[in-house]
């Protein structure tokens, strides 16, 4: 976003996404595609060495795939057939022999010859009138991307092989990449791209490692082994800091940790305002392993279980039994408090290679969330069966993401009814009164909130997407981060409309976007009348501290003023001034990034 140099050290600023300070060595990883392919002619004497270069790259690729296959954890071994098919592609004559033939006949470099082979393979695949087979082109491209990387000598190691305590510097990490991070080794990460509510950022918070994204060209500024300071609360990144800067940040790190542990001591107290208004603070989780942190941070249940990460981690589609065991365990540990399980929200920035999806120009506007589930009822039903079966073991609620119209609610309910009938037929136990809600995260759902409230048991407002769709701002685009404004008056009015609609019908309403855990947003959300705030576990202690310092009476009267303001900046300034008066230490310590 911006940078300036101070006496040898470089200061950069990006988007702060996961708080905490780390000082450590940089480790550069390349998670980008090999982009530049060039053509050049070779002479007769070079032909043999060009073929040899190709054969060496094939051999290295084969060794890597075999290594990956042998190293697969037990619970995903059943998916090793994917790697078998990749190994077969490597040996396929359409790929291997035809590329060598092109090198020999056309006297061109191997990269160009290989590219031509892929074009030919793609044309052949496109003629096949079978979606499954024609989609196998993705596997061919995956394998050839590896070959290209091996030809270019780029680093192929997975993030799970990192064996030193380092700070990862990458162009981008996908949500799937972050599932591979070994938190004992990786101290934090910084990336060129990304925004505050991208799922990669959300994963950093879940793993509780500091991270700064959207640094635009950090991979070009940092060299392997450089010393870095990453401040995940302010977005500051310092490359090769001088001694004074290191001392300053060591002190800040110490103070940050001390403050955190002071707040943590009171995190088990209820989230109650000074004038007795209580709200429920629950947690967002992505994995079963996070449940212990929910409890230790003082969460009263789980307001959002993002189930797609189990699918990302498995690199495939987990079966019903695996899902059931996972959901049951979460429900049992959290009982009697509720666990709100959100059905699959794949698409957008989260993809599973086993579910074939056409390449979309705008994935966020494409086959995502409930749309994908309704299109793939077998996958949807298997998840619903697992959730319903697990509901016999605790207090489970179910929630559908990305609802944009009533028809989707009706269709999802119809599928749910079919699943319940099957369970009844087979005498399988489940909670017959299970509460079913929807996420309100598409502007059309806001407009329709009064109608939707008649059909569901609760709403959960997903502001990460609501802001993206209402303001037409890509939530993962670092260039647009400055316009991603939770305090935009349109967003505040939308939330108000949803809360009022829910209250009118008597259903409960929670909010589970990143706004929920932002201290500066809290007075606003409480003034708006939200019943439950669901946030990353690590944000719970500080949020409770803020709520326990404010009064509902003031929050409501502040809201009356805020609702009259015309710009996001005015709203932010007003709330910031109020917070300075209420909890000055939050402002001093830089805890108010204010999204
Ligand atoms: C949201 O959109 O606000 C939300 C909580 O869901 P996700 O971040 O998983 O899209
Ligand atoms: Mg969402």
Tab-separated table of N, CA, C and O and ligand atoms in Angstrom, residues 199 306 342 345 368 401-402 439 441 462 464-466 475, ligand 2:
chain	number	residue	atom	x	y	z
A	199	UNK	N	-10.662	-15.101	2.908
A	199	UNK	CA	-10.654	-16.296	3.757
A	199	UNK	C	-9.243	-16.661	4.207
A	199	UNK	O	-9.063	-17.300	5.232
A	306	UNK	N	-17.646	-22.693	9.753
A	306	UNK	CA	-17.450	-22.641	8.297
A	306	UNK	C	-17.001	-24.028	7.847
A	306	UNK	O	-15.807	-24.338	7.884
A	342	UNK	N	-22.860	-24.020	9.396
A	342	UNK	CA	-23.256	-23.468	8.094
A	342	UNK	C	-22.974	-24.510	7.023
A	342	UNK	O	-21.880	-25.088	6.985
A	345	UNK	N	-20.103	-23.577	1.823
A	345	UNK	CA	-20.054	-22.298	1.111
A	345	UNK	C	-18.811	-22.283	0.222
A	345	UNK	O	-17.949	-21.430	0.355
A	368	UNK	N	-21.730	-20.336	-6.085
A	368	UNK	CA	-21.149	-20.282	-4.751
A	368	UNK	C	-22.207	-20.603	-3.700
A	368	UNK	O	-23.383	-20.314	-3.911
A	401	UNK	N	-25.877	-20.576	3.584
A	401	UNK	CA	-25.181	-19.344	3.160
A	401	UNK	C	-25.653	-18.819	1.808
A	401	UNK	O	-26.215	-19.572	1.012
A	402	UNK	N	-25.408	-17.547	1.566
A	402	UNK	CA	-25.584	-16.923	0.251
A	402	UNK	C	-27.017	-16.963	-0.284
A	402	UNK	O	-27.243	-17.039	-1.482
A	439	UNK	N	-28.021	-17.045	6.271
A	439	UNK	CA	-27.115	-15.903	6.327
A	439	UNK	C	-27.727	-14.796	5.480
A	439	UNK	O	-28.253	-15.052	4.403
A	441	UNK	N	-26.425	-11.979	3.510
A	441	UNK	CA	-25.149	-11.446	3.031
A	441	UNK	C	-25.212	-10.995	1.578
A	441	UNK	O	-24.211	-10.602	0.995
A	462	UNK	N	-23.944	-11.706	7.451
A	462	UNK	CA	-22.553	-11.921	7.028
A	462	UNK	C	-22.051	-10.648	6.370
A	462	UNK	O	-22.154	-10.456	5.159
A	464	UNK	N	-19.082	-9.608	5.817
A	464	UNK	CA	-17.928	-9.695	4.907
A	464	UNK	C	-18.418	-9.681	3.463
A	464	UNK	O	-17.882	-8.983	2.603
A	465	UNK	N	-19.440	-10.489	3.212
A	465	UNK	CA	-19.981	-10.525	1.856
A	465	UNK	C	-20.971	-9.400	1.605
A	465	UNK	O	-21.027	-8.863	0.504
A	466	UNK	N	-21.741	-9.059	2.627
A	466	UNK	CA	-22.740	-8.006	2.409
A	466	UNK	C	-22.057	-6.709	1.937
A	466	UNK	O	-22.533	-6.039	1.014
A	475	UNK	N	-13.839	-8.326	-1.900
A	475	UNK	CA	-13.277	-8.402	-0.545
A	475	UNK	C	-11.842	-8.903	-0.518
A	475	UNK	O	-11.166	-8.792	0.490
B	2	LIG	MG1	-20.049	-14.961	3.533
